[in-house]
């Protein structure tokens, strides 16, 4: 009888369908987080720089802020992590704030520009 612990890092790779479904869920959750000073979600503002998902369903997110001195700089990563962890089946979520490259309005989606009357 083999009592060796199972290694959860040997998870089967996510299928394309699983990854596509998870990507849609991640986008929906990211769109539920708003910059309190701008009435547009952080996804459409272009504040999300990178989202990586491991086969074990660990999520790593690099995001930025509209300005380094943003008053919610200490809170926003937690809001993002809490929103993402509402997705069933995720093992973990780590959110890192990055400021390189700096955010500028060209990163906003057309939808965000329309909402902010920036056309």
GROMACS .gro file of N, CA and C in nm:
model
  357
    1UNK      N    1   0.085  -0.118   0.000
    1UNK     CA    2   0.000   0.000   0.000
    1UNK      C    3   0.089   0.124   0.000
    2UNK      N    4   0.061   0.217  -0.087
    2UNK     CA    5   0.142   0.337  -0.101
    2UNK      C    6   0.074   0.452  -0.028
    3UNK      N    7   0.138   0.500   0.078
    3UNK     CA    8   0.082   0.610   0.156
    3UNK      C    9   0.148   0.743   0.122
    4UNK      N   10   0.214   0.751   0.009
    4UNK     CA   11   0.281   0.875  -0.031
    4UNK      C   12   0.176   0.983  -0.055
    5UNK      N   13   0.205   1.104  -0.010
    5UNK     CA   14   0.109   1.213  -0.032
    5UNK      C   15   0.094   1.240  -0.181
    6UNK      N   16  -0.024   1.275  -0.219
    6UNK     CA   17  -0.046   1.310  -0.359
    6UNK      C   18   0.000   1.453  -0.381
    7UNK      N   19   0.057   1.475  -0.494
    7UNK     CA   20   0.109   1.608  -0.529
    7UNK      C   21   0.003   1.682  -0.609
    8UNK      N   22  -0.056   1.782  -0.549
    8UNK     CA   23  -0.162   1.857  -0.617
    8UNK      C   24  -0.107   1.944  -0.730
    9UNK      N   25   0.028   1.958  -0.737
    9UNK     CA   26   0.086   2.038  -0.845
    9UNK      C   27   0.088   1.961  -0.977
   10UNK      N   28   0.051   1.833  -0.974
   10UNK     CA   29   0.049   1.753  -1.095
   10UNK      C   30  -0.089   1.751  -1.159
   11UNK      N   31  -0.164   1.856  -1.144
   11UNK     CA   32  -0.300   1.862  -1.200
   11UNK      C   33  -0.293   1.853  -1.351
   12UNK      N   34  -0.397   1.795  -1.406
   12UNK     CA   35  -0.405   1.786  -1.552
   12UNK      C   36  -0.419   1.926  -1.609
   13UNK      N   37  -0.361   1.948  -1.726
   13UNK     CA   38  -0.375   2.081  -1.787
   13UNK      C   39  -0.522   2.116  -1.810
   14UNK      N   40  -0.553   2.243  -1.794
   14UNK     CA   41  -0.689   2.289  -1.822
   14UNK      C   42  -0.716   2.274  -1.970
   15UNK      N   43  -0.834   2.224  -2.003
   15UNK     CA   44  -0.871   2.215  -2.145
   15UNK      C   45  -0.900   2.354  -2.198
   16UNK      N   46  -0.903   2.367  -2.329
   16UNK     CA   47  -0.934   2.497  -2.390
   16UNK      C   48  -1.072   2.545  -2.346
   17UNK      N   49  -1.168   2.454  -2.340
   17UNK     CA   50  -1.304   2.490  -2.298
   17UNK      C   51  -1.304   2.539  -2.153
   18UNK      N   52  -1.229   2.469  -2.065
   18UNK     CA   53  -1.222   2.511  -1.925
   18UNK      C   54  -1.156   2.649  -1.913
   19UNK      N   55  -1.047   2.668  -1.986
   19UNK     CA   56  -0.976   2.795  -1.980
   19UNK      C   57  -1.062   2.908  -2.037
   20UNK      N   58  -1.134   2.882  -2.145
   20UNK     CA   59  -1.223   2.983  -2.203
   20UNK      C   60  -1.334   3.021  -2.104
   21UNK      N   61  -1.393   2.921  -2.039
   21UNK     CA   62  -1.500   2.949  -1.942
   21UNK      C   63  -1.445   3.027  -1.823
   22UNK      N   64  -1.327   2.988  -1.777
   22UNK     CA   65  -1.265   3.057  -1.664
   22UNK      C   66  -1.228   3.200  -1.702
   23UNK      N   67  -1.180   3.219  -1.823
   23UNK     CA   68  -1.146   3.354  -1.871
   23UNK      C   69  -1.270   3.443  -1.870
   24UNK      N   70  -1.382   3.391  -1.919
   24UNK     CA   71  -1.507   3.469  -1.918
   24UNK      C   72  -1.548   3.505  -1.775
   25UNK      N   73  -1.535   3.410  -1.683
   25UNK     CA   74  -1.570   3.437  -1.543
   25UNK      C   75  -1.476   3.541  -1.483
   26UNK      N   76  -1.347   3.530  -1.514
   26UNK     CA   77  -1.250   3.627  -1.462
   26UNK      C   78  -1.282   3.767  -1.511
   27UNK      N   79  -1.312   3.780  -1.639
   27UNK     CA   80  -1.346   3.912  -1.694
   27UNK      C   81  -1.471   3.967  -1.626
   28UNK      N   82  -1.572   3.883  -1.608
   28UNK     CA   83  -1.695   3.928  -1.540
   28UNK      C   84  -1.664   3.979  -1.400
   29UNK      N   85  -1.580   3.907  -1.327
   29UNK     CA   86  -1.546   3.948  -1.190
   29UNK      C   87  -1.462   4.075  -1.190
   30UNK      N   88  -1.367   4.087  -1.283
   30UNK     CA   89  -1.285   4.208  -1.291
   30UNK      C   90  -1.371   4.329  -1.326
   31UNK      N   91  -1.473   4.307  -1.407
   31UNK     CA   92  -1.563   4.416  -1.444
   31UNK      C   93  -1.656   4.456  -1.329
   32UNK      N   94  -1.656   4.380  -1.221
   32UNK     CA   95  -1.740   4.415  -1.106
   32UNK      C   96  -1.668   4.508  -1.008
   33UNK      N   97  -1.540   4.536  -1.034
   33UNK     CA   98  -1.460   4.622  -0.947
   33UNK      C   99  -1.444   4.757  -1.015
   34UNK      N  100  -1.481   4.862  -0.943
   34UNK     CA  101  -1.477   4.997  -0.998
   34UNK      C  102  -1.377   5.084  -0.925
   35UNK      N  103  -1.312   5.171  -1.000
   35UNK     CA  104  -1.231   5.277  -0.939
   35UNK      C  105  -1.332   5.372  -0.877
   36UNK      N  106  -1.322   5.401  -0.747
   36UNK     CA  107  -1.424   5.484  -0.683
   36UNK      C  108  -1.429   5.628  -0.734
   37UNK      N  109  -1.325   5.674  -0.801
   37UNK     CA  110  -1.324   5.812  -0.851
   37UNK      C  111  -1.368   5.822  -0.995
   38UNK      N  112  -1.376   5.708  -1.064
   38UNK     CA  113  -1.414   5.707  -1.206
   38UNK      C  114  -1.526   5.604  -1.222
   39UNK      N  115  -1.637   5.641  -1.282
   39UNK     CA  116  -1.751   5.548  -1.290
   39UNK      C  117  -1.735   5.442  -1.400
   40UNK      N  118  -1.617   5.380  -1.407
   40UNK     CA  119  -1.590   5.276  -1.506
   40UNK      C  120  -1.515   5.165  -1.434
   41UNK      N  121  -1.541   5.039  -1.474
   41UNK     CA  122  -1.475   4.927  -1.407
   41UNK      C  123  -1.326   4.921  -1.444
   42UNK      N  124  -1.249   4.854  -1.361
   42UNK     CA  125  -1.104   4.850  -1.378
   42UNK      C  126  -1.061   4.776  -1.503
   43UNK      N  127  -1.141   4.681  -1.549
   43UNK     CA  128  -1.108   4.607  -1.672
   43UNK      C  129  -1.116   4.700  -1.793
   44UNK      N  130  -1.226   4.773  -1.805
   44UNK     CA  131  -1.244   4.864  -1.919
   44UNK      C  132  -1.149   4.983  -1.911
   45UNK      N  133  -1.109   5.021  -1.789
   45UNK     CA  134  -1.012   5.130  -1.775
   45UNK      C  135  -0.872   5.088  -1.820
   46UNK      N  136  -0.850   4.959  -1.835
   46UNK     CA  137  -0.719   4.911  -1.875
   46UNK      C  138  -0.621   4.900  -1.760
   47UNK      N  139  -0.673   4.884  -1.638
   47UNK     CA  140  -0.586   4.873  -1.521
   47UNK      C  141  -0.533   4.731  -1.500
   48UNK      N  142  -0.590   4.634  -1.570
   48UNK     CA  143  -0.544   4.496  -1.559
   48UNK      C  144  -0.440   4.473  -1.668
   49UNK      N  145  -0.317   4.447  -1.626
   49UNK     CA  146  -0.208   4.427  -1.721
   49UNK      C  147  -0.188   4.281  -1.759
   50UNK      N  148  -0.206   4.191  -1.661
   50UNK     CA  149  -0.180   4.050  -1.690
   50UNK      C  150  -0.261   3.963  -1.595
   51UNK      N  151  -0.315   3.853  -1.650
   51UNK     CA  152  -0.383   3.752  -1.569
   51UNK      C  153  -0.328   3.616  -1.612
   52UNK      N  154  -0.267   3.546  -1.519
   52UNK     CA  155  -0.217   3.412  -1.545
   52UNK      C  156  -0.297   3.313  -1.462
   53UNK      N  157  -0.329   3.199  -1.523
   53UNK     CA  158  -0.402   3.093  -1.453
   53UNK      C  159  -0.322   2.965  -1.467
   54UNK      N  160  -0.289   2.904  -1.353
   54UNK     CA  161  -0.215   2.777  -1.358
   54UNK      C  162  -0.313   2.661  -1.377
   55UNK      N  163  -0.259   2.545  -1.409
   55UNK     CA  164  -0.342   2.426  -1.422
   55UNK      C  165  -0.407   2.387  -1.289
   56UNK      N  166  -0.349   2.435  -1.179
   56UNK     CA  167  -0.407   2.408  -1.047
   56UNK      C  168  -0.511   2.514  -1.008
   57UNK      N  169  -0.539   2.605  -1.100
   57UNK     CA  170  -0.636   2.713  -1.082
   57UNK      C  171  -0.592   2.815  -0.977
   58UNK      N  172  -0.463   2.844  -0.980
   58UNK     CA  173  -0.409   2.957  -0.906
   58UNK      C  174  -0.406   3.074  -1.004
   59UNK      N  175  -0.455   3.188  -0.961
   59UNK     CA  176  -0.462   3.306  -1.049
   59UNK      C  177  -0.362   3.410  -0.998
   60UNK      N  178  -0.285   3.465  -1.091
   60UNK     CA  179  -0.191   3.573  -1.060
   60UNK      C  180  -0.226   3.691  -1.150
   61UNK      N  181  -0.248   3.806  -1.089
   61UNK     CA  182  -0.290   3.925  -1.162
   61UNK      C  183  -0.191   4.037  -1.137
   62UNK      N  184  -0.148   4.101  -1.246
   62UNK     CA  185  -0.073   4.226  -1.237
   62UNK      C  186  -0.168   4.337  -1.277
   63UNK      N  187  -0.178   4.438  -1.193
   63UNK     CA  188  -0.266   4.550  -1.223
   63UNK      C  189  -0.196   4.679  -1.183
   64UNK      N  190  -0.251   4.788  -1.230
   64UNK     CA  191  -0.198   4.919  -1.195
   64UNK      C  192  -0.311   5.007  -1.147
   65UNK      N  193  -0.279   5.131  -1.123
   65UNK     CA  194  -0.378   5.231  -1.083
   65UNK      C  195  -0.370   5.347  -1.181
   66UNK      N  196  -0.473   5.429  -1.183
   66UNK     CA  197  -0.469   5.545  -1.273
   66UNK      C  198  -0.360   5.643  -1.232
   67UNK      N  199  -0.325   5.642  -1.105
   67UNK     CA  200  -0.217   5.727  -1.054
   67UNK      C  201  -0.155   5.659  -0.933
   68UNK      N  202  -0.022   5.663  -0.918
   68UNK     CA  203   0.042   5.598  -0.803
   68UNK      C  204  -0.010   5.648  -0.669
   69UNK      N  205  -0.055   5.772  -0.662
   69UNK     CA  206  -0.106   5.828  -0.537
   69UNK      C  207  -0.253   5.805  -0.515
   70UNK      N  208  -0.312   5.712  -0.588
   70UNK     CA  209  -0.455   5.683  -0.576
   70UNK      C  210  -0.490   5.653  -0.430
   71UNK      N  211  -0.596   5.717  -0.378
   71UNK     CA  212  -0.630   5.699  -0.237
   71UNK      C  213  -0.669   5.557  -0.198
   72UNK      N  214  -0.705   5.472  -0.294
   72UNK     CA  215  -0.743   5.335  -0.261
   72UNK      C  216  -0.635   5.235  -0.301
   73UNK      N  217  -0.512   5.282  -0.319
   73UNK     CA  218  -0.402   5.195  -0.361
   73UNK      C  219  -0.386   5.074  -0.269
   74UNK      N  220  -0.403   5.094  -0.140
   74UNK     CA  221  -0.388   4.984  -0.046
   74UNK      C  222  -0.505   4.888  -0.044
   75UNK      N  223  -0.621   4.933  -0.091
   75UNK     CA  224  -0.742   4.852  -0.085
   75UNK      C  225  -0.779   4.782  -0.215
   76UNK      N  226  -0.749   4.846  -0.328
   76UNK     CA  227  -0.794   4.793  -0.457
   76UNK      C  228  -0.747   4.650  -0.486
   77UNK      N  229  -0.621   4.613  -0.459
   77UNK     CA  230  -0.583   4.473  -0.484
   77UNK      C  231  -0.668   4.374  -0.404
   78UNK      N  232  -0.704   4.408  -0.284
   78UNK     CA  233  -0.791   4.322  -0.204
   78UNK      C  234  -0.929   4.310  -0.263
   79UNK      N  235  -0.981   4.420  -0.318
   79UNK     CA  236  -1.112   4.416  -0.383
   79UNK      C  237  -1.108   4.322  -0.503
   80UNK      N  238  -0.999   4.330  -0.580
   80UNK     CA  239  -0.985   4.245  -0.698
   80UNK      C  240  -0.974   4.099  -0.654
   81UNK      N  241  -0.891   4.071  -0.554
   81UNK     CA  242  -0.874   3.935  -0.506
   81UNK      C  243  -1.007   3.879  -0.455
   82UNK      N  244  -1.080   3.957  -0.376
   82UNK     CA  245  -1.210   3.911  -0.324
   82UNK      C  246  -1.307   3.880  -0.437
   83UNK      N  247  -1.312   3.966  -0.538
   83UNK     CA  248  -1.404   3.944  -0.651
   83UNK      C  249  -1.367   3.816  -0.726
   84UNK      N  250  -1.240   3.799  -0.755
   84UNK     CA  251  -1.195   3.681  -0.831
   84UNK      C  252  -1.219   3.553  -0.752
   85UNK      N  253  -1.197   3.557  -0.623
   85UNK     CA  254  -1.213   3.435  -0.543
   85UNK      C  255  -1.359   3.392  -0.527
   86UNK      N  256  -1.452   3.472  -0.577
   86UNK     CA  257  -1.592   3.430  -0.580
   86UNK      C  258  -1.616   3.323  -0.687
   87UNK      N  259  -1.521   3.305  -0.777
   87UNK     CA  260  -1.534   3.204  -0.882
   87UNK      C  261  -1.513   3.066  -0.819
   88UNK      N  262  -1.611   2.977  -0.831
   88UNK     CA  263  -1.598   2.843  -0.772
   88UNK      C  264  -1.480   2.767  -0.832
   89UNK      N  265  -1.409   2.696  -0.747
   89UNK     CA  266  -1.304   2.607  -0.794
   89UNK      C  267  -1.164   2.666  -0.799
   90UNK      N  268  -1.151   2.796  -0.778
   90UNK     CA  269  -1.017   2.854  -0.777
   90UNK      C  270  -0.946   2.816  -0.648
   91UNK      N  271  -0.816   2.792  -0.659
   91UNK     CA  272  -0.738   2.757  -0.540
   91UNK      C  273  -0.684   2.882  -0.470
   92UNK      N  274  -0.639   2.979  -0.550
   92UNK     CA  275  -0.584   3.100  -0.490
   92UNK      C  276  -0.585   3.213  -0.592
   93UNK      N  277  -0.564   3.334  -0.541
   93UNK     CA  278  -0.551   3.452  -0.626
   93UNK      C  279  -0.451   3.546  -0.561
   94UNK      N  280  -0.353   3.589  -0.638
   94UNK     CA  281  -0.254   3.685  -0.591
   94UNK      C  282  -0.259   3.806  -0.684
   95UNK      N  283  -0.272   3.924  -0.626
   95UNK     CA  284  -0.281   4.048  -0.703
   95UNK      C  285  -0.160   4.135  -0.670
   96UNK      N  286  -0.084   4.171  -0.772
   96UNK     CA  287   0.031   4.258  -0.754
   96UNK      C  288   0.006   4.391  -0.823
   97UNK      N  289   0.039   4.499  -0.752
   97UNK     CA  290   0.034   4.633  -0.812
   97UNK      C  291   0.166   4.658  -0.882
   98UNK      N  292   0.158   4.701  -1.007
   98UNK     CA  293   0.277   4.735  -1.084
   98UNK      C  294   0.256   4.875  -1.142
   99UNK      N  295   0.364   4.945  -1.163
   99UNK     CA  296   0.353   5.081  -1.218
   99UNK      C  297   0.440   5.098  -1.342
  100UNK      N  298   0.484   4.987  -1.398
  100UNK     CA  299   0.563   4.992  -1.521
  100UNK      C  300   0.503   4.893  -1.619
  101UNK      N  301   0.451   4.938  -1.729
  101UNK     CA  302   0.448   5.077  -1.774
  101UNK      C  303   0.340   5.156  -1.702
  102UNK      N  304   0.360   5.285  -1.692
  102UNK     CA  305   0.259   5.369  -1.627
  102UNK      C  306   0.128   5.365  -1.706
  103UNK      N  307   0.018   5.373  -1.634
  103UNK     CA  308  -0.113   5.377  -1.699
  103UNK      C  309  -0.133   5.512  -1.766
  104UNK      N  310  -0.200   5.511  -1.880
  104UNK     CA  311  -0.244   5.636  -1.942
  104UNK      C  312  -0.377   5.607  -2.012
  105UNK      N  313  -0.453   5.711  -2.047
  105UNK     CA  314  -0.587   5.692  -2.102
  105UNK      C  315  -0.592   5.609  -2.231
  106UNK      N  316  -0.481   5.593  -2.301
  106UNK     CA  317  -0.483   5.512  -2.423
  106UNK      C  318  -0.509   5.365  -2.393
  107UNK      N  319  -0.496   5.323  -2.269
  107UNK     CA  320  -0.520   5.184  -2.229
  107UNK      C  321  -0.669   5.154  -2.210
  108UNK      N  322  -0.751   5.257  -2.209
  108UNK     CA  323  -0.895   5.239  -2.188
  108UNK      C  324  -0.959   5.179  -2.312
  109UNK      N  325  -1.061   5.097  -2.290
  109UNK     CA  326  -1.138   5.042  -2.402
  109UNK      C  327  -1.224   5.153  -2.462
  110UNK      N  328  -1.273   5.127  -2.582
  110UNK     CA  329  -1.365   5.223  -2.645
  110UNK      C  330  -1.490   5.241  -2.560
  111UNK      N  331  -1.534   5.132  -2.495
  111UNK     CA  332  -1.651   5.139  -2.407
  111UNK      C  333  -1.627   5.238  -2.293
  112UNK      N  334  -1.508   5.231  -2.233
  112UNK     CA  335  -1.475   5.322  -2.123
  112UNK      C  336  -1.468   5.466  -2.173
  113UNK      N  337  -1.406   5.485  -2.288
  113UNK     CA  338  -1.396   5.620  -2.345
  113UNK      C  339  -1.534   5.677  -2.373
  114UNK      N  340  -1.623   5.592  -2.421
  114UNK     CA  341  -1.760   5.636  -2.448
  114UNK      C  342  -1.831   5.674  -2.318
  115UNK      N  343  -1.814   5.591  -2.215
  115UNK     CA  344  -1.878   5.620  -2.086
  115UNK      C  345  -1.828   5.751  -2.026
  116UNK      N  346  -1.701   5.783  -2.052
  116UNK     CA  347  -1.642   5.904  -1.997
  116UNK      C  348  -1.644   6.020  -2.095
  117UNK      N  349  -1.713   6.001  -2.208
  117UNK     CA  350  -1.726   6.105  -2.311
  117UNK      C  351  -1.589   6.157  -2.355
  118UNK      N  352  -1.499   6.064  -2.386
  118UNK     CA  353  -1.363   6.099  -2.423
  118UNK      C  354  -1.335   6.081  -2.572
  119UNK      N  355  -1.437   6.074  -2.655
  119UNK     CA  356  -1.415   6.061  -2.799
  119UNK      C  357  -1.414   6.198  -2.864
   0.00000   0.00000   0.00000
